[in-house]
PDB file of N, CA and C in Angstrom:
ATOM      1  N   UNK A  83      -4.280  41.247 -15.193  1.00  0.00           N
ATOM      2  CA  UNK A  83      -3.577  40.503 -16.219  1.00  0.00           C
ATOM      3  C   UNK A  83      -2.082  40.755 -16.066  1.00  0.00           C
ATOM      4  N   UNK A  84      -1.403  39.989 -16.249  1.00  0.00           N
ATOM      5  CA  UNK A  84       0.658  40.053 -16.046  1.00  0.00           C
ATOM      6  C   UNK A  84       0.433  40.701 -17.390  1.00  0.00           C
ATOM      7  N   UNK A  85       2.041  41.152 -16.676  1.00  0.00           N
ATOM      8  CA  UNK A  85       2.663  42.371 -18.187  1.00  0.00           C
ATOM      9  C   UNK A  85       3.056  41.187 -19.551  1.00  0.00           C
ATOM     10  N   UNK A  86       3.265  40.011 -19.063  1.00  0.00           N
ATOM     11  CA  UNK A  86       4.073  39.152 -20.028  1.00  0.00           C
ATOM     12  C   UNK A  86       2.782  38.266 -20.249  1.00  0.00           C
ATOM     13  N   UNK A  87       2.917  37.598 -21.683  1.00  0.00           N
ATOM     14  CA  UNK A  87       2.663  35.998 -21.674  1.00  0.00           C
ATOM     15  C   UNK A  87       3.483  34.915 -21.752  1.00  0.00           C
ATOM     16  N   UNK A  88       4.853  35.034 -21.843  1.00  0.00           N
ATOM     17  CA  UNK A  88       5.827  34.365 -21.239  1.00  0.00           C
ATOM     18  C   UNK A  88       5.436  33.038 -20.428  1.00  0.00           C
ATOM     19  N   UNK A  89       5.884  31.864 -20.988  1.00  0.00           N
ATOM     20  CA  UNK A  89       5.260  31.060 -19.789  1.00  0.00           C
ATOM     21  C   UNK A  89       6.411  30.800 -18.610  1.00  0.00           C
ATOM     22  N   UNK A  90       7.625  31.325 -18.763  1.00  0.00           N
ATOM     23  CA  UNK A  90       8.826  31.266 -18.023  1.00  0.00           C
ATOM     24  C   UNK A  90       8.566  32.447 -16.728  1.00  0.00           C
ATOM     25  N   UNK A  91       7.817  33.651 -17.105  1.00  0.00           N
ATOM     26  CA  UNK A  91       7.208  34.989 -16.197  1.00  0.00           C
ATOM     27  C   UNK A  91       6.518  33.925 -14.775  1.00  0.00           C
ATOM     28  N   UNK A  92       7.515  34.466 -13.835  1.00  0.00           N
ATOM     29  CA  UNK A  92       6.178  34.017 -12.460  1.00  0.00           C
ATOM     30  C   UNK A  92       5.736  34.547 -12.228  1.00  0.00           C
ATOM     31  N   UNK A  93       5.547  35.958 -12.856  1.00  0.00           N
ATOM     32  CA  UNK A  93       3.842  36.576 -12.331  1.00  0.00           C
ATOM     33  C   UNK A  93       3.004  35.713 -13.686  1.00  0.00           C
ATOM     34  N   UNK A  94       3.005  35.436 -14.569  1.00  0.00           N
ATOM     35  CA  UNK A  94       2.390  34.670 -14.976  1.00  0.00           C
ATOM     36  C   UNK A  94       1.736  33.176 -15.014  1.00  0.00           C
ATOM     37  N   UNK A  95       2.979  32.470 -14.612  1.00  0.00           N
ATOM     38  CA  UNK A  95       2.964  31.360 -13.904  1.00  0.00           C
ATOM     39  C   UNK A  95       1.504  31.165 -12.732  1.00  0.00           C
ATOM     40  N   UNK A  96       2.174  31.960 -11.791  1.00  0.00           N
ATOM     41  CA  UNK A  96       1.185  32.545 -10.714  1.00  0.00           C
ATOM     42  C   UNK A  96      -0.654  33.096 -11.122  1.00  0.00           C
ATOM     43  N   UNK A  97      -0.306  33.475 -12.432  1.00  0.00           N
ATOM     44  CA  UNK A  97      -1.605  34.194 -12.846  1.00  0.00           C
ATOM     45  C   UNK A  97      -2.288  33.122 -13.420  1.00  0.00           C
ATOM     46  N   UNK A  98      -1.593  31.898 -14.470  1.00  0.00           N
ATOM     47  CA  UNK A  98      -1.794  31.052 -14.937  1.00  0.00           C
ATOM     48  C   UNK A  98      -2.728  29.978 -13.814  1.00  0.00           C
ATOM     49  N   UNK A  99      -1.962  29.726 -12.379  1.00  0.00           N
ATOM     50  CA  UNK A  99      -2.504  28.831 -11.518  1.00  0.00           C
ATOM     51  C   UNK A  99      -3.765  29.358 -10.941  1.00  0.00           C
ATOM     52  N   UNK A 100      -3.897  30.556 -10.483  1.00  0.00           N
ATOM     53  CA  UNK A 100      -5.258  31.140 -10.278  1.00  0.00           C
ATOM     54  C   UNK A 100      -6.200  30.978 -11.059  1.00  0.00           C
ATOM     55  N   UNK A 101      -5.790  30.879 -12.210  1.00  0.00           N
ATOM     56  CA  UNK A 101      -7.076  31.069 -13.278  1.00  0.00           C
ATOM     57  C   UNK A 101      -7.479  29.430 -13.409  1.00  0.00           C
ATOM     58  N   UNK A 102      -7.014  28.601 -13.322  1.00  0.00           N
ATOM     59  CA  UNK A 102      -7.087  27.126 -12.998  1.00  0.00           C
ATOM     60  C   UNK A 102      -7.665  26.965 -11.583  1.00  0.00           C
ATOM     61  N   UNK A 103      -7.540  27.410 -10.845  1.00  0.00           N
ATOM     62  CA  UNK A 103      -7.978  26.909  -9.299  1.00  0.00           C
ATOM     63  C   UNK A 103      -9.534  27.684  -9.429  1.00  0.00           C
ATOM     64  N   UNK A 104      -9.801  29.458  -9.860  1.00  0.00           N
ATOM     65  CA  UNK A 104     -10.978  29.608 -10.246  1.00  0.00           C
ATOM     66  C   UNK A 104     -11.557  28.756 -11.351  1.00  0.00           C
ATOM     67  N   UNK A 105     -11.201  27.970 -11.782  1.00  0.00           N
ATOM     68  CA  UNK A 105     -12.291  27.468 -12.989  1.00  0.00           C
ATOM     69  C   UNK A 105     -12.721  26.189 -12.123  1.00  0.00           C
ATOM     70  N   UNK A 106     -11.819  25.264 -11.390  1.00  0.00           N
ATOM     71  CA  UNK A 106     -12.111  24.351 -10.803  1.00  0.00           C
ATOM     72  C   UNK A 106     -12.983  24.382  -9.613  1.00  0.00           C
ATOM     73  N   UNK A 107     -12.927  25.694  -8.939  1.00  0.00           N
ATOM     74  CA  UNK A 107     -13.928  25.992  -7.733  1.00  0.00           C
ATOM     75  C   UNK A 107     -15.093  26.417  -8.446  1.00  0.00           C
ATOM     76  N   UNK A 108     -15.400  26.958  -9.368  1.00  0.00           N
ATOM     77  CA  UNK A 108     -16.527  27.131 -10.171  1.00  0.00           C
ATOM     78  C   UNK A 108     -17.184  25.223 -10.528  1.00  0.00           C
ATOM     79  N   UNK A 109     -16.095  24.867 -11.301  1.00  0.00           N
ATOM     80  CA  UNK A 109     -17.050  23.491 -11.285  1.00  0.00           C
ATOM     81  C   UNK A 109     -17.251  22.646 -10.010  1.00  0.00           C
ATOM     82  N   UNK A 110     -16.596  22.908  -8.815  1.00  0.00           N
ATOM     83  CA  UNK A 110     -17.265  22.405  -7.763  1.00  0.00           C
ATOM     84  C   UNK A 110     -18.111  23.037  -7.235  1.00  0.00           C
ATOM     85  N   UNK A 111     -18.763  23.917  -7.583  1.00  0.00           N
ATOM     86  CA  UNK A 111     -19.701  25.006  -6.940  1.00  0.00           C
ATOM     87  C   UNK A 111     -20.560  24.442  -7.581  1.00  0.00           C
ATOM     88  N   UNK A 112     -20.921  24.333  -8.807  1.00  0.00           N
ATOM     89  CA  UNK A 112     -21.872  24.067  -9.819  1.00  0.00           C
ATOM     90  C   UNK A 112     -22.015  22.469  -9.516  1.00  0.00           C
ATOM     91  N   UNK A 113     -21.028  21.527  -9.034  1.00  0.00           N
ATOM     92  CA  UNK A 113     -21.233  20.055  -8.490  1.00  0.00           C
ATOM     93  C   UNK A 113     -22.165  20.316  -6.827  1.00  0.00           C
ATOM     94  N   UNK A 114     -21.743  20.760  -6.641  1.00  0.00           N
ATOM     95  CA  UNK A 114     -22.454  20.904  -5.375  1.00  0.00           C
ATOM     96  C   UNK A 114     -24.113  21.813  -5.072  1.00  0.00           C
ATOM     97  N   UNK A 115     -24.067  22.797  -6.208  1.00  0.00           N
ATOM     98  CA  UNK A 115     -25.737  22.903  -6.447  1.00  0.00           C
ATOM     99  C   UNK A 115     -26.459  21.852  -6.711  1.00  0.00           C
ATOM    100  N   UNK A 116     -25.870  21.261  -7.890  1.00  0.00           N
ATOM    101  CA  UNK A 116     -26.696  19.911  -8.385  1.00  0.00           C
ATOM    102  C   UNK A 116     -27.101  19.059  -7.345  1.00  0.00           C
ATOM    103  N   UNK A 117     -25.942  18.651  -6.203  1.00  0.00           N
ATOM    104  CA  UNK A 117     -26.349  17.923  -5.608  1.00  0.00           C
ATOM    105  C   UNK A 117     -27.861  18.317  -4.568  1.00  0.00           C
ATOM    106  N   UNK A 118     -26.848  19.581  -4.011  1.00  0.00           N
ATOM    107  CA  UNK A 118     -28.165  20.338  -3.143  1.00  0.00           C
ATOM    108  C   UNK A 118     -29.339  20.285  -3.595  1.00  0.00           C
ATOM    109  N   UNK A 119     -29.349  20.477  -4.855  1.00  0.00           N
ATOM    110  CA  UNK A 119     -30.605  20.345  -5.765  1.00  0.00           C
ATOM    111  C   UNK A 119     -31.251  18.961  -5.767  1.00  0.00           C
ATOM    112  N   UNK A 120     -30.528  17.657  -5.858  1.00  0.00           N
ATOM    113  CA  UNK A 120     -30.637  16.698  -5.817  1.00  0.00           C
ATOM    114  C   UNK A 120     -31.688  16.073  -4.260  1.00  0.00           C
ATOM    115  N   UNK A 121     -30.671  16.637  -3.430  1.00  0.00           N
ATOM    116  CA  UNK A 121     -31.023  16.557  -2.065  1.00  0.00           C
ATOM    117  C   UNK A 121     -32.782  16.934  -2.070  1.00  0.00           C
ATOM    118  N   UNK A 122     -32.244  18.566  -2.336  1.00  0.00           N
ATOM    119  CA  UNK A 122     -34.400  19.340  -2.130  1.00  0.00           C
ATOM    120  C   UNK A 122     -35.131  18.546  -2.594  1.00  0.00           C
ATOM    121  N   UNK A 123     -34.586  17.813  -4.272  1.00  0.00           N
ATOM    122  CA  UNK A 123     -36.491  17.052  -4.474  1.00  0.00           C
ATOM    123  C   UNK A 123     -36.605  15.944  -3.863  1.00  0.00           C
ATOM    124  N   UNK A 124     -35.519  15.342  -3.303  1.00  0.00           N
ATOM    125  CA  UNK A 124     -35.968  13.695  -2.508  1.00  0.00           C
ATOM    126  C   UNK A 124     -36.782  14.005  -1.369  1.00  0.00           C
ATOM    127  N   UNK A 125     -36.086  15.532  -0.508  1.00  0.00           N
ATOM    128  CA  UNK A 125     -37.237  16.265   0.739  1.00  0.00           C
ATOM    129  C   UNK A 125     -38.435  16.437   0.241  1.00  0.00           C
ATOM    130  N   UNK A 126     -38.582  17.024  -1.310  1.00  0.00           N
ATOM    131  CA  UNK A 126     -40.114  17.401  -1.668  1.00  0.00           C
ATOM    132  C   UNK A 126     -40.703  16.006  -1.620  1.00  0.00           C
ATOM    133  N   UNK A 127     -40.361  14.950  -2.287  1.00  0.00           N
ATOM    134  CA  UNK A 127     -40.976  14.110  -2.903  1.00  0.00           C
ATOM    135  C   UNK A 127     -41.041  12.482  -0.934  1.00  0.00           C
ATOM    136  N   UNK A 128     -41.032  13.410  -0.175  1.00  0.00           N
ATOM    137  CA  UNK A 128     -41.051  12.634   1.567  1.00  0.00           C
ATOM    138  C   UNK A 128     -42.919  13.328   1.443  1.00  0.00           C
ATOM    139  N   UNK A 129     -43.815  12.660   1.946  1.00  0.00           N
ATOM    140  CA  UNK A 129     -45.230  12.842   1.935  1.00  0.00           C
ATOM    141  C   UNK A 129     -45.059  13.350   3.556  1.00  0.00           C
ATOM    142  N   UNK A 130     -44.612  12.915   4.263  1.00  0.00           N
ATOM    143  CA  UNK A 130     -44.850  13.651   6.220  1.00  0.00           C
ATOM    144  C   UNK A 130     -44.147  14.632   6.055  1.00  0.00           C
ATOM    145  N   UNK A 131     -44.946  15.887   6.689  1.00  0.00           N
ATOM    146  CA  UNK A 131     -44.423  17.155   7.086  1.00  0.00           C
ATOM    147  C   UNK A 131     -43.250  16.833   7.907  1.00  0.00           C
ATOM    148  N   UNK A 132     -43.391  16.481   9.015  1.00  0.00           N
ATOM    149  CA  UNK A 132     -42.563  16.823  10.131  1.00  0.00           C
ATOM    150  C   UNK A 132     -40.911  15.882   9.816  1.00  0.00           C
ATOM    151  N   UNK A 133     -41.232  15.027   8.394  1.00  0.00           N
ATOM    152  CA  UNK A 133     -39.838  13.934   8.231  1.00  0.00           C
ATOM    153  C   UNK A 133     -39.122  15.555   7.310  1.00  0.00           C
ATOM    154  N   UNK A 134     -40.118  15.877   6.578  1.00  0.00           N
ATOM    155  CA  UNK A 134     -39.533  17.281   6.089  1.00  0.00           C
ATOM    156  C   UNK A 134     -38.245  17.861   6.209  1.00  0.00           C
ATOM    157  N   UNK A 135     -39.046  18.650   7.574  1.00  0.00           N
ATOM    158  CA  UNK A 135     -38.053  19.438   8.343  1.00  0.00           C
ATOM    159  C   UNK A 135     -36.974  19.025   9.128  1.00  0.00           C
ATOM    160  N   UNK A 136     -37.674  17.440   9.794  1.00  0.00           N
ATOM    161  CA  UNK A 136     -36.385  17.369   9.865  1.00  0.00           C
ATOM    162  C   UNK A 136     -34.993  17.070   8.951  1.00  0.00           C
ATOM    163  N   UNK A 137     -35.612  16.381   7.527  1.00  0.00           N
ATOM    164  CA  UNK A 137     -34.247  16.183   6.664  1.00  0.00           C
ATOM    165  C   UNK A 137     -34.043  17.474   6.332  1.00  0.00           C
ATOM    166  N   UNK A 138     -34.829  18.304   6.018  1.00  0.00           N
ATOM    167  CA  UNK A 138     -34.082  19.867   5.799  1.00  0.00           C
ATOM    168  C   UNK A 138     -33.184  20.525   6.265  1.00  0.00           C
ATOM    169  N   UNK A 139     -34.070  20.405   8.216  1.00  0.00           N
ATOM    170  CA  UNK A 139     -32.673  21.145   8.988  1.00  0.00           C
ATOM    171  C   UNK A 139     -31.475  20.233   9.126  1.00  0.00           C
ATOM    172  N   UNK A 140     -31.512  18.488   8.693  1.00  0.00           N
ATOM    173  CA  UNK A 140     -30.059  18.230   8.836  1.00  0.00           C
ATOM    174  C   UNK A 140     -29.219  17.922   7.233  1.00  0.00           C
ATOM    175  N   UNK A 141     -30.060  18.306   6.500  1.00  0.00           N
ATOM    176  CA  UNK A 141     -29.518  18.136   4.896  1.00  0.00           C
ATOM    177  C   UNK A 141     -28.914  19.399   4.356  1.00  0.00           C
ATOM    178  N   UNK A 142     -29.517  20.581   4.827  1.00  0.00           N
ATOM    179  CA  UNK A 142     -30.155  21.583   3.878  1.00  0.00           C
ATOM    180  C   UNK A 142     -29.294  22.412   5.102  1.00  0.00           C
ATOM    181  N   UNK A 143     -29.784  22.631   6.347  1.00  0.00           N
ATOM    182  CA  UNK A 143     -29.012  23.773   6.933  1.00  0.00           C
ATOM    183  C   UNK A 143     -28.082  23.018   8.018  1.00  0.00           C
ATOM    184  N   UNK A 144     -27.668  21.737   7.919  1.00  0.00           N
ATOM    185  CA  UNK A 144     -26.353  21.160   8.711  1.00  0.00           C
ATOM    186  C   UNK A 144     -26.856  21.092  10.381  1.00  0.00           C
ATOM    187  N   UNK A 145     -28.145  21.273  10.247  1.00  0.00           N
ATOM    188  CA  UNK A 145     -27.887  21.286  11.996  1.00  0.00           C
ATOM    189  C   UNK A 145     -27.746  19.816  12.401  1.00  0.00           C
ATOM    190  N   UNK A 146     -27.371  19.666  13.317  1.00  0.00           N
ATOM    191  CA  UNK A 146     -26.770  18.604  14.454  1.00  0.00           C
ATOM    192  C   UNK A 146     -28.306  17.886  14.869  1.00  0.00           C
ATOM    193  N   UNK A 147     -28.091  16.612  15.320  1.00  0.00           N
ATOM    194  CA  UNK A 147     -29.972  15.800  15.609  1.00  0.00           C
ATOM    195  C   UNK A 147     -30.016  16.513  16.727  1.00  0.00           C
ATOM    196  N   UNK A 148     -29.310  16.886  17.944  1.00  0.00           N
ATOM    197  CA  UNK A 148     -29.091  17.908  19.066  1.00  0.00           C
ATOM    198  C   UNK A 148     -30.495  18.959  18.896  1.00  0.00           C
ATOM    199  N   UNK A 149     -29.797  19.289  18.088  1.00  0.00           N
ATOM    200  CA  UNK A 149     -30.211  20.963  17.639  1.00  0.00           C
ATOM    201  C   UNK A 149     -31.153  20.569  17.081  1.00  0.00           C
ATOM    202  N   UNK A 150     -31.609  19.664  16.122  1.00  0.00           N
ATOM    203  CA  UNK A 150     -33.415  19.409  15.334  1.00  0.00           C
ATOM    204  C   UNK A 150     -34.279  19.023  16.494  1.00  0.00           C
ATOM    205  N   UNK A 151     -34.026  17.522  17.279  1.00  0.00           N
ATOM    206  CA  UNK A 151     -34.349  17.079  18.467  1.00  0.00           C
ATOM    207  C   UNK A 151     -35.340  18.739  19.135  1.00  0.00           C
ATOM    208  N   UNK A 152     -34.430  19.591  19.889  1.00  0.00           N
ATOM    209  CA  UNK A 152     -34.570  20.459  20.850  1.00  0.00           C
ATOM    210  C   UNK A 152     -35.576  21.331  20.071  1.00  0.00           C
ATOM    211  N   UNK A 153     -35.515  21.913  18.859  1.00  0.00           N
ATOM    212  CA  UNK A 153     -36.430  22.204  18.015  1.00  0.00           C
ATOM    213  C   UNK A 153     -37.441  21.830  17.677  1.00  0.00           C
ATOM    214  N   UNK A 154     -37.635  20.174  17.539  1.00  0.00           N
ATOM    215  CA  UNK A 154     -38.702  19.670  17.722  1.00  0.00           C
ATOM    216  C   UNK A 154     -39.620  18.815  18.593  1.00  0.00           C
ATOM    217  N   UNK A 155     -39.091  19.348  19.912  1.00  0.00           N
ATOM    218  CA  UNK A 155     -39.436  18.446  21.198  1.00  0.00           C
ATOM    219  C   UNK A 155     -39.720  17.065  21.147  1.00  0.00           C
ATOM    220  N   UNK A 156     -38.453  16.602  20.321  1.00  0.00           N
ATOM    221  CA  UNK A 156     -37.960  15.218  20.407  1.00  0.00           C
ATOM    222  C   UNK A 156     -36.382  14.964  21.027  1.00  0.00           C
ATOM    223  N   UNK A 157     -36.011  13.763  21.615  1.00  0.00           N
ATOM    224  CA  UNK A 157     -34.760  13.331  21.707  1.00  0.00           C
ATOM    225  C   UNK A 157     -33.983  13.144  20.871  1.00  0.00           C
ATOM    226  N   UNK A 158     -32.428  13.517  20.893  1.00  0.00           N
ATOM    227  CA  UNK A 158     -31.168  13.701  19.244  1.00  0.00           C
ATOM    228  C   UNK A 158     -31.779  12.159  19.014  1.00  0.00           C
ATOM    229  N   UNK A 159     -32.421  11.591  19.668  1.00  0.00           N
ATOM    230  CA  UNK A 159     -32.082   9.868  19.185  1.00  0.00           C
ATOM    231  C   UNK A 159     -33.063   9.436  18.313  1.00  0.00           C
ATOM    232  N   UNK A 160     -34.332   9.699  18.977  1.00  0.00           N
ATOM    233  CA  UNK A 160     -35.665  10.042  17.966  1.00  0.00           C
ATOM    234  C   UNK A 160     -35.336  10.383  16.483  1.00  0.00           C
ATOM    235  N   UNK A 161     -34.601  12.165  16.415  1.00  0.00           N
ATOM    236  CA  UNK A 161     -34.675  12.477  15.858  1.00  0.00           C
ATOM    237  C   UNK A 161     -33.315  11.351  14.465  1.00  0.00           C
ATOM    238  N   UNK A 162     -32.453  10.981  15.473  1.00  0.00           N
ATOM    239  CA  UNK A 162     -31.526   9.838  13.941  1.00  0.00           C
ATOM    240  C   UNK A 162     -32.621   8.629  13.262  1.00  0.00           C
ATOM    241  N   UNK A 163     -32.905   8.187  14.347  1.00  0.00           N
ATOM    242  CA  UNK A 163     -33.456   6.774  14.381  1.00  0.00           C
ATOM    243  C   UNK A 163     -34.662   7.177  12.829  1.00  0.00           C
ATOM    244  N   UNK A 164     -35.143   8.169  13.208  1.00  0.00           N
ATOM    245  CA  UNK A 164     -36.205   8.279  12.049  1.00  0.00           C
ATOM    246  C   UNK A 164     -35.892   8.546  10.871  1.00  0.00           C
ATOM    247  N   UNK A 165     -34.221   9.670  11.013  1.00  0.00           N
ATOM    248  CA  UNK A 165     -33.739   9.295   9.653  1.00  0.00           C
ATOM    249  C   UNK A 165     -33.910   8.085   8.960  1.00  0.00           C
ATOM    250  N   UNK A 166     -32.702   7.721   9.787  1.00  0.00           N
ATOM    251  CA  UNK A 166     -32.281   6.288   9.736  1.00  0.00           C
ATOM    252  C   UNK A 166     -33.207   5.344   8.581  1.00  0.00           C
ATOM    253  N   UNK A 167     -34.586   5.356   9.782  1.00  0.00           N
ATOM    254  CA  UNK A 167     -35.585   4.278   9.169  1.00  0.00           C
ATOM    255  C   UNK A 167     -35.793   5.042   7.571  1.00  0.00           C
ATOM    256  N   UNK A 168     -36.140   6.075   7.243  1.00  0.00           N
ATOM    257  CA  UNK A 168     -36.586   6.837   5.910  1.00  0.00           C
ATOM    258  C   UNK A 168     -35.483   6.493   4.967  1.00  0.00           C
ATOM    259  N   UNK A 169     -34.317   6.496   5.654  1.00  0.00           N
ATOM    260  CA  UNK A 169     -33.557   5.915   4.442  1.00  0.00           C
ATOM    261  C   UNK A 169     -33.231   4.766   4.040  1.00  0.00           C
ATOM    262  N   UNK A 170     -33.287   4.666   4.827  1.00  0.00           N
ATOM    263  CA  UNK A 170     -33.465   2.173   4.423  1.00  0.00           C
ATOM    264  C   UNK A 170     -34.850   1.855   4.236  1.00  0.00           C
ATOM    265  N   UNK A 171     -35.734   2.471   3.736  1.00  0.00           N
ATOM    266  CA  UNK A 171     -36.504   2.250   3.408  1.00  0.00           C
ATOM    267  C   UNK A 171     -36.607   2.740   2.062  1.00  0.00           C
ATOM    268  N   UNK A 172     -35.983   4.249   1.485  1.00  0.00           N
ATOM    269  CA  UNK A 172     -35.761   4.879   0.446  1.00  0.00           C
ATOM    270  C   UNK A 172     -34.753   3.678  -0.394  1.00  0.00           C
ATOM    271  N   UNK A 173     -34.773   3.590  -1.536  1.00  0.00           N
ATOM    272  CA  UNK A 173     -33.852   3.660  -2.409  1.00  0.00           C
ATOM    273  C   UNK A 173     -33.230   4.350  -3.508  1.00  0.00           C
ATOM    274  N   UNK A 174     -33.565   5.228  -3.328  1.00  0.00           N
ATOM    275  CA  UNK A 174     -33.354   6.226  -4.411  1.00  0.00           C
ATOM    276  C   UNK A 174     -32.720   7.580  -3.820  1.00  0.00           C
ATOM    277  N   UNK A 175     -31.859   7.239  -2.800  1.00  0.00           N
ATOM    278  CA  UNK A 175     -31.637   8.358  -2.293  1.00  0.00           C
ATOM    279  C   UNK A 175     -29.399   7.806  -1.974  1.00  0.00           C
TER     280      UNK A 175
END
């Protein structure tokens, strides 16, 4: 906490803007669970295992179609294309 509450004090000033930039990264933290959250039940609510994992590993842990592909002894292309189709077919997503 600054020695002053002074709003003219720039250690306060300074203390003032921190405490604003933490409240705002808190509500984007809390925007971005929701979404994540958002994300998991549209994966729960996919009936094929294997469309699963793959929206998981590219929703959920960022991997590259590269990297799902090689994981799932499919081609990166396979592995978009099937996005692809699941979501133009989804509307609710």
């Amino acid at each position: 906490m600054p020695h002053s509450r002074n709003p003219g004090d720039p250690v306060y000033q300074a203390f003032r803007r921190s405490e604003k930039l933490r409240e705002m990264l808190e509500m984007k933290k809390q925007q971005a669970q929701a979404e994540l959250n958002r994300i998991v039940e549209f994966i729960e609510s996919v009936d094929d295992p294997e469309m699963q994992n793959i929206l998981t590993a590219r929703f959920v842990e960022g991997k590259t179609y590269e990297k799902i592909g090689k994981t799932m002894f499919m081609d990166r292309r396979t592995v978009k294309r099937k996005i692809d189709k699941l979501l133009q077919t989804t509307n609710n997503f």
